[in-house]
Every structure is written in C-alpha cells, then in structure tokens.
PDB file of C-alpha atoms in Angstrom:
ATOM      1  CA  MET O 142       0.000   0.000   0.000  1.00 45.00           C
ATOM      2  CA  ALA O 143       2.879   2.393   0.687  1.00 44.00           C
ATOM      3  CA  ASP O 144       4.013   3.989  -2.554  1.00 49.00           C
ATOM      4  CA  GLY O 145       6.171   6.833  -1.311  1.00 53.00           C
ATOM      5  CA  LEU O 146       3.146   9.062  -0.847  1.00 69.00           C
ATOM      6  CA  ILE O 147       3.204   8.714   2.937  1.00 84.00           C
ATOM      7  CA  SER O 148       6.471   9.454   4.714  1.00 89.00           C
ATOM      8  CA  THR O 149       7.246   7.807   8.038  1.00 93.00           C
ATOM      9  CA  ARG O 150       7.209  11.224   9.690  1.00 91.00           C
ATOM     10  CA  ALA O 151       3.769  11.977   8.239  1.00 88.00           C
ATOM     11  CA  LEU O 152       2.490   8.609   9.459  1.00 92.00           C
ATOM     12  CA  ILE O 153       3.670   9.285  13.002  1.00 93.00           C
ATOM     13  CA  GLU O 154       2.008  12.693  13.100  1.00 88.00           C
ATOM     14  CA  ALA O 155      -1.175  11.197  11.630  1.00 87.00           C
ATOM     15  CA  MET O 156      -1.385   8.673  14.482  1.00 91.00           C
ATOM     16  CA  LEU O 157      -1.907  11.393  17.096  1.00 89.00           C
ATOM     17  CA  ARG O 158      -4.827  10.691  19.435  1.00 89.00           C
ATOM     18  CA  GLU O 159      -7.183  13.251  20.942  1.00 85.00           C
ATOM     19  CA  ASP O 160      -5.036  13.477  24.091  1.00 89.00           C
ATOM     20  CA  ALA O 161      -1.951  14.324  21.956  1.00 89.00           C
ATOM     21  CA  THR O 162      -0.367  10.900  22.498  1.00 94.00           C
ATOM     22  CA  ILE O 163       0.513   8.036  20.173  1.00 95.00           C
ATOM     23  CA  ASP O 164       0.350   4.353  21.072  1.00 95.00           C
ATOM     24  CA  ALA O 165       3.610   2.930  19.698  1.00 95.00           C
ATOM     25  CA  GLY O 166       2.128  -0.544  19.323  1.00 95.00           C
ATOM     26  CA  GLU O 167      -0.682   0.826  17.172  1.00 95.00           C
ATOM     27  CA  LEU O 168       1.818   2.936  15.227  1.00 95.00           C
ATOM     28  CA  TYR O 169       3.983  -0.066  14.352  1.00 95.00           C
ATOM     29  CA  ALA O 170       0.922  -2.091  13.338  1.00 94.00           C
ATOM     30  CA  VAL O 171      -0.293   0.618  10.958  1.00 94.00           C
ATOM     31  CA  ALA O 172       3.233   1.105   9.611  1.00 94.00           C
ATOM     32  CA  GLU O 173       3.373  -2.609   8.824  1.00 94.00           C
ATOM     33  CA  ALA O 174       0.041  -2.373   7.002  1.00 92.00           C
ATOM     34  CA  LEU O 175       1.563   0.435   4.923  1.00 92.00           C
ATOM     35  CA  GLY O 176       4.656  -1.611   4.106  1.00 92.00           C
ATOM     36  CA  MET O 177       7.033   0.211   6.457  1.00 94.00           C
ATOM     37  CA  GLY O 178       9.619  -1.628   8.557  1.00 93.00           C
ATOM     38  CA  ASP O 179      10.138  -1.322  12.319  1.00 94.00           C
ATOM     39  CA  GLN O 180      13.643   0.114  11.900  1.00 95.00           C
ATOM     40  CA  GLN O 181      12.297   2.809   9.585  1.00 94.00           C
ATOM     41  CA  VAL O 182       9.756   3.824  12.227  1.00 95.00           C
ATOM     42  CA  ARG O 183      12.288   3.725  15.080  1.00 95.00           C
ATOM     43  CA  LEU O 184      14.664   6.041  13.225  1.00 96.00           C
ATOM     44  CA  ALA O 185      11.853   8.484  12.434  1.00 95.00           C
ATOM     45  CA  ILE O 186      10.775   8.555  16.085  1.00 96.00           C
ATOM     46  CA  LYS O 187      14.367   9.183  17.150  1.00 95.00           C
ATOM     47  CA  ARG O 188      14.658  12.134  14.766  1.00 95.00           C
ATOM     48  CA  LEU O 189      11.350  13.653  15.886  1.00 95.00           C
ATOM     49  CA  VAL O 190      12.352  13.378  19.543  1.00 95.00           C
ATOM     50  CA  ALA O 191      15.728  14.985  18.771  1.00 95.00           C
ATOM     51  CA  GLU O 192      13.899  17.861  17.065  1.00 94.00           C
ATOM     52  CA  GLY O 193      11.778  18.402  20.159  1.00 94.00           C
ATOM     53  CA  ARG O 194       8.527  17.482  18.415  1.00 93.00           C
ATOM     54  CA  PHE O 195       7.703  14.479  20.629  1.00 95.00           C
ATOM     55  CA  THR O 196       8.685  12.967  23.953  1.00 96.00           C
ATOM     56  CA  VAL O 197       8.732   9.210  24.556  1.00 96.00           C
ATOM     57  CA  ASP O 198       7.811   7.262  27.668  1.00 95.00           C
ATOM     58  CA  GLY O 199       8.681   3.565  27.568  1.00 93.00           C
ATOM     59  CA  ARG O 200      10.368   1.394  24.962  1.00 90.00           C
ATOM     60  CA  GLY O 201       9.491  -0.400  21.751  1.00 90.00           C
ATOM     61  CA  ARG O 202       5.864  -1.218  21.051  1.00 92.00           C
ATOM     62  CA  GLY O 203       4.939  -0.488  24.647  1.00 95.00           C
ATOM     63  CA  ALA O 204       6.040   3.132  24.432  1.00 95.00           C
ATOM     64  CA  VAL O 205       3.805   6.184  24.384  1.00 96.00           C
ATOM     65  CA  LEU O 206       4.763   9.244  22.342  1.00 96.00           C
ATOM     66  CA  THR O 207       3.498  12.677  23.388  1.00 96.00           C
ATOM     67  CA  ALA O 208       3.408  15.602  20.974  1.00 92.00           C
ATOM     68  CA  THR O 209       4.806  18.943  22.086  1.00 92.00           C
ATOM     69  CA  ASP O 210       2.662  22.075  21.854  1.00 86.00           C
ATOM     70  CA  THR O 211       4.466  23.174  18.683  1.00 81.00           C
ATOM     71  CA  THR O 212       3.778  19.854  17.006  1.00 83.00           C
ATOM     72  CA  ARG O 213       0.088  19.902  17.892  1.00 78.00           C
ATOM     73  CA  ALA O 214      -0.335  23.419  16.526  1.00 70.00           C
ATOM     74  CA  GLY O 215       1.476  22.637  13.294  1.00 69.00           C
ATOM     75  CA  ILE O 216      -0.442  19.569  12.134  1.00 70.00           C
ATOM     76  CA  GLU O 217      -4.022  20.759  12.432  1.00 66.00           C
ATOM     77  CA  PRO O 218      -5.858  20.787   9.090  1.00 66.00           C
ATOM     78  CA  ASP O 219      -6.939  24.058   7.484  1.00 74.00           C
ATOM     79  CA  ARG O 220     -10.608  23.636   8.323  1.00 77.00           C
ATOM     80  CA  ALA O 221     -11.624  26.873   6.602  1.00 83.00           C
ATOM     81  CA  HIS O 222     -10.060  25.577   3.385  1.00 86.00           C
ATOM     82  CA  VAL O 223     -11.897  22.255   3.645  1.00 88.00           C
ATOM     83  CA  ARG O 224     -15.151  23.995   4.571  1.00 89.00           C
ATOM     84  CA  LEU O 225     -14.932  26.221   1.481  1.00 92.00           C
ATOM     85  CA  MET O 226     -14.371  23.370  -0.951  1.00 93.00           C
ATOM     86  CA  TYR O 227     -17.371  21.398   0.293  1.00 93.00           C
ATOM     87  CA  ALA O 228     -19.565  24.502   0.476  1.00 94.00           C
ATOM     88  CA  GLN O 229     -18.735  25.217  -3.169  1.00 95.00           C
ATOM     89  CA  ASP O 230     -19.578  21.633  -4.096  1.00 94.00           C
ATOM     90  CA  ARG O 231     -22.980  22.013  -2.411  1.00 92.00           C
ATOM     91  CA  GLY O 232     -23.662  25.295  -4.205  1.00 93.00           C
ATOM     92  CA  GLU O 233     -23.540  27.252  -0.941  1.00 95.00           C
ATOM     93  CA  ALA O 234     -20.643  29.546  -1.914  1.00 95.00           C
ATOM     94  CA  PRO O 235     -21.452  31.039  -5.333  1.00 96.00           C
ATOM     95  CA  TRP O 236     -18.781  33.149  -6.981  1.00 97.00           C
ATOM     96  CA  ASP O 237     -19.382  36.894  -6.886  1.00 97.00           C
ATOM     97  CA  GLY O 238     -17.668  37.389 -10.247  1.00 98.00           C
ATOM     98  CA  VAL O 239     -14.781  39.355  -8.749  1.00 98.00           C
ATOM     99  CA  TRP O 240     -11.179  38.617  -9.701  1.00 99.00           C
ATOM    100  CA  HIS O 241      -8.493  39.536  -7.176  1.00 98.00           C
ATOM    101  CA  LEU O 242      -5.116  40.581  -8.563  1.00 98.00           C
ATOM    102  CA  ALA O 243      -1.763  41.142  -6.906  1.00 97.00           C
ATOM    103  CA  GLY O 244       1.407  42.565  -8.361  1.00 95.00           C
ATOM    104  CA  PHE O 245       4.818  43.267  -6.912  1.00 92.00           C
ATOM    105  CA  ALA O 246       8.237  44.538  -7.942  1.00 90.00           C
ATOM    106  CA  VAL O 247      10.648  43.885  -5.090  1.00 88.00           C
ATOM    107  CA  PRO O 248      14.227  45.158  -5.568  1.00 89.00           C
ATOM    108  CA  GLU O 249      16.952  42.631  -6.350  1.00 88.00           C
ATOM    109  CA  ALA O 250      18.621  43.465  -3.048  1.00 88.00           C
ATOM    110  CA  GLN O 251      15.632  41.829  -1.331  1.00 89.00           C
ATOM    111  CA  ARG O 252      15.399  38.816  -3.623  1.00 86.00           C
ATOM    112  CA  GLU O 253      14.970  36.400  -0.706  1.00 89.00           C
ATOM    113  CA  ALA O 254      11.947  38.342   0.526  1.00 87.00           C
ATOM    114  CA  ARG O 255      10.709  38.588  -3.062  1.00 89.00           C
ATOM    115  CA  GLY O 256      10.876  34.820  -3.405  1.00 90.00           C
ATOM    116  CA  ALA O 257       9.022  34.357  -0.125  1.00 88.00           C
ATOM    117  CA  LEU O 258       6.239  36.670  -1.297  1.00 90.00           C
ATOM    118  CA  ARG O 259       5.954  34.890  -4.637  1.00 92.00           C
ATOM    119  CA  ASP O 260       5.829  31.482  -2.924  1.00 92.00           C
ATOM    120  CA  ALA O 261       3.119  32.732  -0.563  1.00 91.00           C
ATOM    121  CA  ILE O 262       1.018  34.002  -3.472  1.00 94.00           C
ATOM    122  CA  LEU O 263       1.295  30.644  -5.222  1.00 94.00           C
ATOM    123  CA  ALA O 264       0.474  28.806  -1.983  1.00 92.00           C
ATOM    124  CA  LEU O 265      -2.716  30.873  -1.737  1.00 94.00           C
ATOM    125  CA  GLY O 266      -3.758  29.613  -5.168  1.00 95.00           C
ATOM    126  CA  GLY O 267      -2.584  32.557  -7.228  1.00 97.00           C
ATOM    127  CA  ALA O 268      -1.848  32.029 -10.917  1.00 98.00           C
ATOM    128  CA  PRO O 269       0.740  34.042 -12.848  1.00 97.00           C
ATOM    129  CA  VAL O 270      -0.904  36.293 -15.436  1.00 96.00           C
ATOM    130  CA  GLN O 271       2.340  37.891 -16.575  1.00 93.00           C
ATOM    131  CA  GLY O 272       5.595  38.987 -14.976  1.00 89.00           C
ATOM    132  CA  GLY O 273       4.927  39.972 -11.368  1.00 91.00           C
ATOM    133  CA  LEU O 274       1.124  39.876 -11.708  1.00 96.00           C
ATOM    134  CA  TYR O 275      -1.017  37.119 -10.182  1.00 98.00           C
ATOM    135  CA  ALA O 276      -4.742  36.369 -10.120  1.00 98.00           C
ATOM    136  CA  SER O 277      -7.120  34.612  -7.744  1.00 98.00           C
ATOM    137  CA  ALA O 278     -10.861  34.026  -7.772  1.00 98.00           C
ATOM    138  CA  HIS O 279     -10.966  34.473  -3.986  1.00 97.00           C
ATOM    139  CA  ALA O 280     -10.388  37.469  -1.733  1.00 96.00           C
ATOM    140  CA  TRP O 281      -6.824  37.296  -0.461  1.00 96.00           C
ATOM    141  CA  GLU O 282      -5.867  40.891   0.193  1.00 96.00           C
ATOM    142  CA  THR O 283      -5.669  40.647   3.989  1.00 95.00           C
ATOM    143  CA  ALA O 284      -3.589  37.474   3.886  1.00 94.00           C
ATOM    144  CA  LEU O 285      -1.247  38.942   1.280  1.00 94.00           C
ATOM    145  CA  ARG O 286      -0.755  42.148   3.234  1.00 94.00           C
ATOM    146  CA  ASP O 287       0.047  40.186   6.383  1.00 93.00           C
ATOM    147  CA  ILE O 288       2.579  38.053   4.517  1.00 91.00           C
ATOM    148  CA  ALA O 289       4.167  41.040   2.786  1.00 92.00           C
ATOM    149  CA  ARG O 290       4.372  42.941   6.073  1.00 92.00           C
ATOM    150  CA  ALA O 291       6.130  40.018   7.741  1.00 90.00           C
ATOM    151  CA  ALA O 292       8.572  39.771   4.828  1.00 88.00           C
ATOM    152  CA  GLY O 293       9.225  43.508   4.786  1.00 90.00           C
ATOM    153  CA  THR O 294       7.847  43.872   1.252  1.00 91.00           C
ATOM    154  CA  GLU O 295       4.490  45.535   1.899  1.00 92.00           C
ATOM    155  CA  ALA O 296       5.618  48.745   0.175  1.00 93.00           C
ATOM    156  CA  TYR O 297       6.144  46.822  -3.067  1.00 92.00           C
ATOM    157  CA  LEU O 298       2.794  44.985  -3.131  1.00 94.00           C
ATOM    158  CA  THR O 299      -0.166  46.234  -5.152  1.00 96.00           C
ATOM    159  CA  THR O 300      -3.624  44.669  -4.984  1.00 97.00           C
ATOM    160  CA  LEU O 301      -6.722  45.364  -7.031  1.00 97.00           C
ATOM    161  CA  SER O 302      -9.954  43.684  -8.038  1.00 98.00           C
ATOM    162  CA  CYS O 303     -12.045  43.649 -11.193  1.00 98.00           C
ATOM    163  CA  THR O 304     -14.950  41.863 -12.853  1.00 98.00           C
ATOM    164  CA  ASP O 305     -13.709  41.974 -16.441  1.00 96.00           C
ATOM    165  CA  LEU O 306     -10.396  40.090 -16.442  1.00 97.00           C
ATOM    166  CA  ASP O 307      -9.334  39.280 -20.011  1.00 97.00           C
ATOM    167  CA  VAL O 308      -6.435  36.881 -20.586  1.00 96.00           C
ATOM    168  CA  GLY O 309      -5.355  36.756 -24.201  1.00 95.00           C
ATOM    169  CA  GLY O 310      -8.896  37.402 -25.358  1.00 97.00           C
ATOM    170  CA  GLU O 311     -10.409  34.863 -22.949  1.00 97.00           C
ATOM    171  CA  SER O 312     -12.620  35.545 -19.929  1.00 97.00           C
ATOM    172  CA  GLY O 313     -14.476  33.557 -17.273  1.00 97.00           C
ATOM    173  CA  ALA O 314     -13.928  29.795 -17.330  1.00 97.00           C
ATOM    174  CA  ALA O 315     -11.842  30.034 -20.506  1.00 98.00           C
ATOM    175  CA  ALA O 316      -9.469  32.447 -18.774  1.00 98.00           C
ATOM    176  CA  ALA O 317      -9.256  30.157 -15.741  1.00 98.00           C
ATOM    177  CA  ALA O 318      -8.338  27.243 -18.011  1.00 98.00           C
ATOM    178  CA  ARG O 319      -5.427  29.294 -19.348  1.00 97.00           C
ATOM    179  CA  LEU O 320      -4.242  30.454 -15.950  1.00 98.00           C
ATOM    180  CA  TRP O 321      -4.376  27.219 -13.932  1.00 98.00           C
ATOM    181  CA  PRO O 322      -3.162  23.676 -14.868  1.00 98.00           C
ATOM    182  CA  LEU O 323      -6.608  22.090 -14.734  1.00 98.00           C
ATOM    183  CA  ASP O 324      -5.509  18.823 -16.379  1.00 97.00           C
ATOM    184  CA  ALA O 325      -2.841  18.209 -13.740  1.00 97.00           C
ATOM    185  CA  LEU O 326      -5.264  19.142 -10.955  1.00 98.00           C
ATOM    186  CA  ALA O 327      -7.858  16.755 -12.384  1.00 98.00           C
ATOM    187  CA  ASP O 328      -5.302  13.927 -12.389  1.00 98.00           C
ATOM    188  CA  GLY O 329      -4.750  14.455  -8.673  1.00 97.00           C
ATOM    189  CA  HIS O 330      -8.475  14.326  -7.994  1.00 98.00           C
ATOM    190  CA  ARG O 331      -8.832  11.132 -10.034  1.00 98.00           C
ATOM    191  CA  ARG O 332      -6.193   9.479  -7.868  1.00 98.00           C
ATOM    192  CA  LEU O 333      -8.115  10.618  -4.786  1.00 97.00           C
ATOM    193  CA  ALA O 334     -11.395   9.283  -6.191  1.00 98.00           C
ATOM    194  CA  ASP O 335      -9.817   5.904  -6.967  1.00 98.00           C
ATOM    195  CA  LEU O 336      -8.276   5.618  -3.510  1.00 97.00           C
ATOM    196  CA  ALA O 337     -11.515   6.667  -1.794  1.00 97.00           C
ATOM    197  CA  GLU O 338     -13.486   4.052  -3.744  1.00 98.00           C
ATOM    198  CA  ASP O 339     -10.922   1.429  -2.768  1.00 97.00           C
ATOM    199  CA  ALA O 340     -11.157   2.468   0.894  1.00 97.00           C
ATOM    200  CA  LEU O 341     -14.954   2.250   0.799  1.00 97.00           C
ATOM    201  CA  GLY O 342     -14.766  -1.277  -0.570  1.00 97.00           C
ATOM    202  CA  ARG O 343     -12.146  -2.480   1.891  1.00 97.00           C
ATOM    203  CA  THR O 344     -13.371  -0.869   5.113  1.00 97.00           C
ATOM    204  CA  PRO O 345     -16.073  -3.418   6.098  1.00 96.00           C
ATOM    205  CA  ASP O 346     -13.685  -6.396   6.182  1.00 96.00           C
ATOM    206  CA  ALA O 347     -10.499  -4.580   7.208  1.00 96.00           C
ATOM    207  CA  THR O 348      -8.749  -5.101  10.531  1.00 94.00           C
ATOM    208  CA  HIS O 349      -8.300  -2.252  13.002  1.00 92.00           C
ATOM    209  CA  ALA O 350      -4.750  -1.550  11.809  1.00 92.00           C
ATOM    210  CA  GLU O 351      -5.809  -1.771   8.171  1.00 94.00           C
ATOM    211  CA  ARG O 352      -8.629   0.734   8.700  1.00 94.00           C
ATOM    212  CA  LEU O 353      -6.247   3.187  10.331  1.00 92.00           C
ATOM    213  CA  ALA O 354      -3.836   2.675   7.433  1.00 93.00           C
ATOM    214  CA  LEU O 355      -6.676   3.386   5.001  1.00 94.00           C
ATOM    215  CA  THR O 356      -7.462   6.583   6.917  1.00 92.00           C
ATOM    216  CA  VAL O 357      -3.856   7.760   6.832  1.00 91.00           C
ATOM    217  CA  GLY O 358      -3.621   6.991   3.122  1.00 93.00           C
ATOM    218  CA  LEU O 359      -6.887   8.767   2.361  1.00 94.00           C
ATOM    219  CA  VAL O 360      -5.869  11.936   4.186  1.00 89.00           C
ATOM    220  CA  ALA O 361      -2.452  11.917   2.513  1.00 90.00           C
ATOM    221  CA  GLU O 362      -4.004  11.596  -0.955  1.00 94.00           C
ATOM    222  CA  PHE O 363      -6.613  14.241  -0.128  1.00 94.00           C
ATOM    223  CA  THR O 364      -3.825  16.599   0.907  1.00 90.00           C
ATOM    224  CA  ARG O 365      -1.771  15.850  -2.199  1.00 93.00           C
ATOM    225  CA  ALA O 366      -4.749  16.554  -4.457  1.00 95.00           C
ATOM    226  CA  HIS O 367      -5.723  19.807  -2.761  1.00 94.00           C
ATOM    227  CA  GLU O 368      -2.447  21.502  -1.839  1.00 92.00           C
ATOM    228  CA  PRO O 369      -1.988  22.806  -5.423  1.00 94.00           C
ATOM    229  CA  ASP O 370      -5.730  23.316  -5.996  1.00 96.00           C
ATOM    230  CA  PRO O 371      -6.818  27.002  -6.014  1.00 96.00           C
ATOM    231  CA  LEU O 372     -10.402  25.888  -5.268  1.00 96.00           C
ATOM    232  CA  LEU O 373     -11.846  27.685  -8.240  1.00 98.00           C
ATOM    233  CA  PRO O 374     -15.612  28.158  -7.907  1.00 97.00           C
ATOM    234  CA  PRO O 375     -17.817  25.910 -10.082  1.00 96.00           C
ATOM    235  CA  GLU O 376     -18.559  28.892 -12.331  1.00 97.00           C
ATOM    236  CA  LEU O 377     -14.925  28.784 -13.503  1.00 98.00           C
ATOM    237  CA  LEU O 378     -14.588  25.014 -13.907  1.00 97.00           C
ATOM    238  CA  PRO O 379     -15.716  22.460 -16.498  1.00 95.00           C
ATOM    239  CA  PRO O 380     -19.262  21.230 -15.730  1.00 90.00           C
ATOM    240  CA  ASP O 381     -18.048  17.667 -15.120  1.00 91.00           C
ATOM    241  CA  TRP O 382     -15.175  18.679 -12.833  1.00 96.00           C
ATOM    242  CA  ILE O 383     -13.765  15.592 -11.102  1.00 98.00           C
ATOM    243  CA  GLY O 384     -12.872  17.494  -7.915  1.00 97.00           C
ATOM    244  CA  ALA O 385     -16.440  17.520  -6.614  1.00 96.00           C
ATOM    245  CA  ARG O 386     -16.881  13.786  -7.240  1.00 96.00           C
ATOM    246  CA  ALA O 387     -13.532  12.994  -5.590  1.00 97.00           C
ATOM    247  CA  ARG O 388     -14.432  15.015  -2.506  1.00 96.00           C
ATOM    248  CA  GLY O 389     -17.813  13.327  -2.306  1.00 95.00           C
ATOM    249  CA  LEU O 390     -16.185   9.894  -2.373  1.00 96.00           C
ATOM    250  CA  ALA O 391     -13.590  11.003   0.177  1.00 95.00           C
ATOM    251  CA  ALA O 392     -16.342  12.224   2.520  1.00 93.00           C
ATOM    252  CA  SER O 393     -18.157   8.888   2.194  1.00 94.00           C
ATOM    253  CA  ALA O 394     -14.946   6.986   2.885  1.00 95.00           C
ATOM    254  CA  TRP O 395     -14.199   9.122   5.953  1.00 91.00           C
ATOM    255  CA  SER O 396     -17.694   8.517   7.277  1.00 92.00           C
ATOM    256  CA  ALA O 397     -17.382   4.765   6.748  1.00 94.00           C
ATOM    257  CA  LEU O 398     -13.974   4.621   8.422  1.00 94.00           C
ATOM    258  CA  ALA O 399     -15.074   6.810  11.340  1.00 91.00           C
ATOM    259  CA  GLU O 400     -18.171   4.663  11.875  1.00 92.00           C
ATOM    260  CA  ALA O 401     -16.132   1.455  11.767  1.00 94.00           C
ATOM    261  CA  GLU O 402     -13.655   2.957  14.253  1.00 92.00           C
ATOM    262  CA  ALA O 403     -16.200   4.743  16.439  1.00 89.00           C
ATOM    263  CA  GLY O 404     -14.274   3.912  19.608  1.00 87.00           C
ATOM    264  CA  SER O 405     -10.879   4.994  18.302  1.00 86.00           C
ATOM    265  CA  PRO O 406      -9.348   8.148  19.819  1.00 85.00           C
ATOM    266  CA  LEU O 407      -7.356   8.813  16.633  1.00 84.00           C
ATOM    267  CA  ARG O 408      -7.758  12.517  15.837  1.00 80.00           C
ATOM    268  CA  LEU O 409      -7.382  11.906  12.123  1.00 80.00           C
ATOM    269  CA  LEU O 410     -10.791  10.207  12.070  1.00 80.00           C
ATOM    270  CA  ARG O 411     -12.469  13.363  13.443  1.00 75.00           C
ATOM    271  CA  TRP O 412     -10.502  16.217  11.890  1.00 68.00           C
ATOM    272  CA  PHE O 413     -12.839  16.819   8.982  1.00 67.00           C
ATOM    273  CA  ASP O 414     -16.158  16.205  10.726  1.00 63.00           C
ATOM    274  CA  ALA O 415     -17.151  19.869  11.149  1.00 50.00           C
ATOM    275  CA  PRO O 416     -15.954  21.165   7.750  1.00 54.00           C
ATOM    276  CA  LEU O 417     -17.910  18.462   5.933  1.00 58.00           C
ATOM    277  CA  GLN O 418     -21.223  19.429   7.487  1.00 59.00           C
ATOM    278  CA  PRO O 419     -23.645  21.783   5.675  1.00 58.00           C
ATOM    279  CA  HIS O 420     -24.301  25.121   7.382  1.00 51.00           C
TER     280      HIS O 420
END
C-alpha cells in the first residue's frame, strides 16, 4: 500500500490521538500495514524526539509518544479551506464574479523576501498572469498584506480587483483554463477518487490496523490533491469537474472509516467532521 506518498514522519504525526499521544504498538501495526519496517519507524521517532517534536515514555511497542505544543499546533488541518471546498460543491458559496489581482516589484537586493512573497502568493492559489502579476478568484488581500508585512515587502505589493479580467482574449472559465493547470489538478483528484473508492470497498472487512492505514492513506491523498488546488468556484470550472466527485467519495470513505472505528481516539478520524457538514 505504501508507494512513497506517505512518509514515516507523516504517518507518526497522523497517528496522534485526541489526548496528543501516540500508542507505539498501534503505530507499528499501521506502519506494517503500509509496508514500512520497524527500523524505519524507530529512526523516524528518534529524529522527531531529537527535534523536540515528541517525547517518549517507555520502549518499543509499549512506548507512548506525546506531541509537544508546537507539534500539535502545526499539524491541524486548514478547516476553513476544507469547509470552502465542500460549500462550493454544495452550491452554498457562489462566486461573486470578482477577480483579485496582486502585483509586486521587489528590488533585487531583497530577492529572498521577493521569493518568499511569490511562494506565498502561489500557496494561496494565485496564478501568474504575466511577470509579477497574479490572479485569484478568492479574496486574499488581507492574507497577502500580512505576509508582505512580515517579509518587509508591503511597500512593493499592489492589490486590485475587477470583474472583467481578459487573458489573451479569454474571460471567465476560458481564462481560468489558461491560468491554472486544470488537467494536472484533475489527475490528482482522479487518484483521490480511486483511492476513496478502494477504501470504501475495503473498510467493512479490514482489521483495526488496516482501517487506520486506510485513513492515513486517504488523508495523505486528499492533501496531495488539494495543496496545489486554487479551489476555483464551479462557475470557472468544467461542468463535469472531477474534484467535486472525488471530494464526495472522500467524505463517504471518511464517514465509513469513522463509523467502523467509532471507539478509536485517533484525531485523524475526526478532523474533517465539522468542515464536511452543511451550514
């Protein structure tokens, strides 16, 4: 089942329970179900302890790992992001037709800060329109200003909004198709859909460790599919966009896994409960 998608470090963090601890015996069992060896897990634990991310009480499979405050804060999911994607799928977050643009021209002497600002814009789903100019279908001005202020580049950032963006003679969905790599994004969602369908089929007869492994794999694939996804509103996507179907299957798989593991304290089984619910 392990195909390089899930790192040992990511697995360990995913095994965190609601009390911020990890049962080492359960961790090793899930690692085995994912095709990871004991030595691989031991080395990863040793590195995480050395970095101050976990403490360990006990030895081997009888040990208990406890996450530090920094670790707990850093591995929470972006619930607002997840809530938005499912709200859009349900038709509860229609697009207002406003494009949000950001441009910057940071001096060469501050190229490190310039790179940080560019990376932040891309991480927020921005697409390059032309040199130094980026577009988003979502409001991002406050986030961009905060990032630019922290990087010391606020004086070089310009933001504006419009309703008539034209990209090489294209507007609306056609413009979005030129700005964002929709084919590559769709491939990621197809992988998620396939994995979610597989998880749904395997959950009823899976062992405890196998179900936890399915959960870890599902969350990892969900993350891989959505990290590069700008979450364009349906108005800017093809009518048969695979993202909505993939998320629907993922939600069904999560529900099935959570129901089958109702007594498990694993936080990963509960992380997306609230964002998935209609409001």
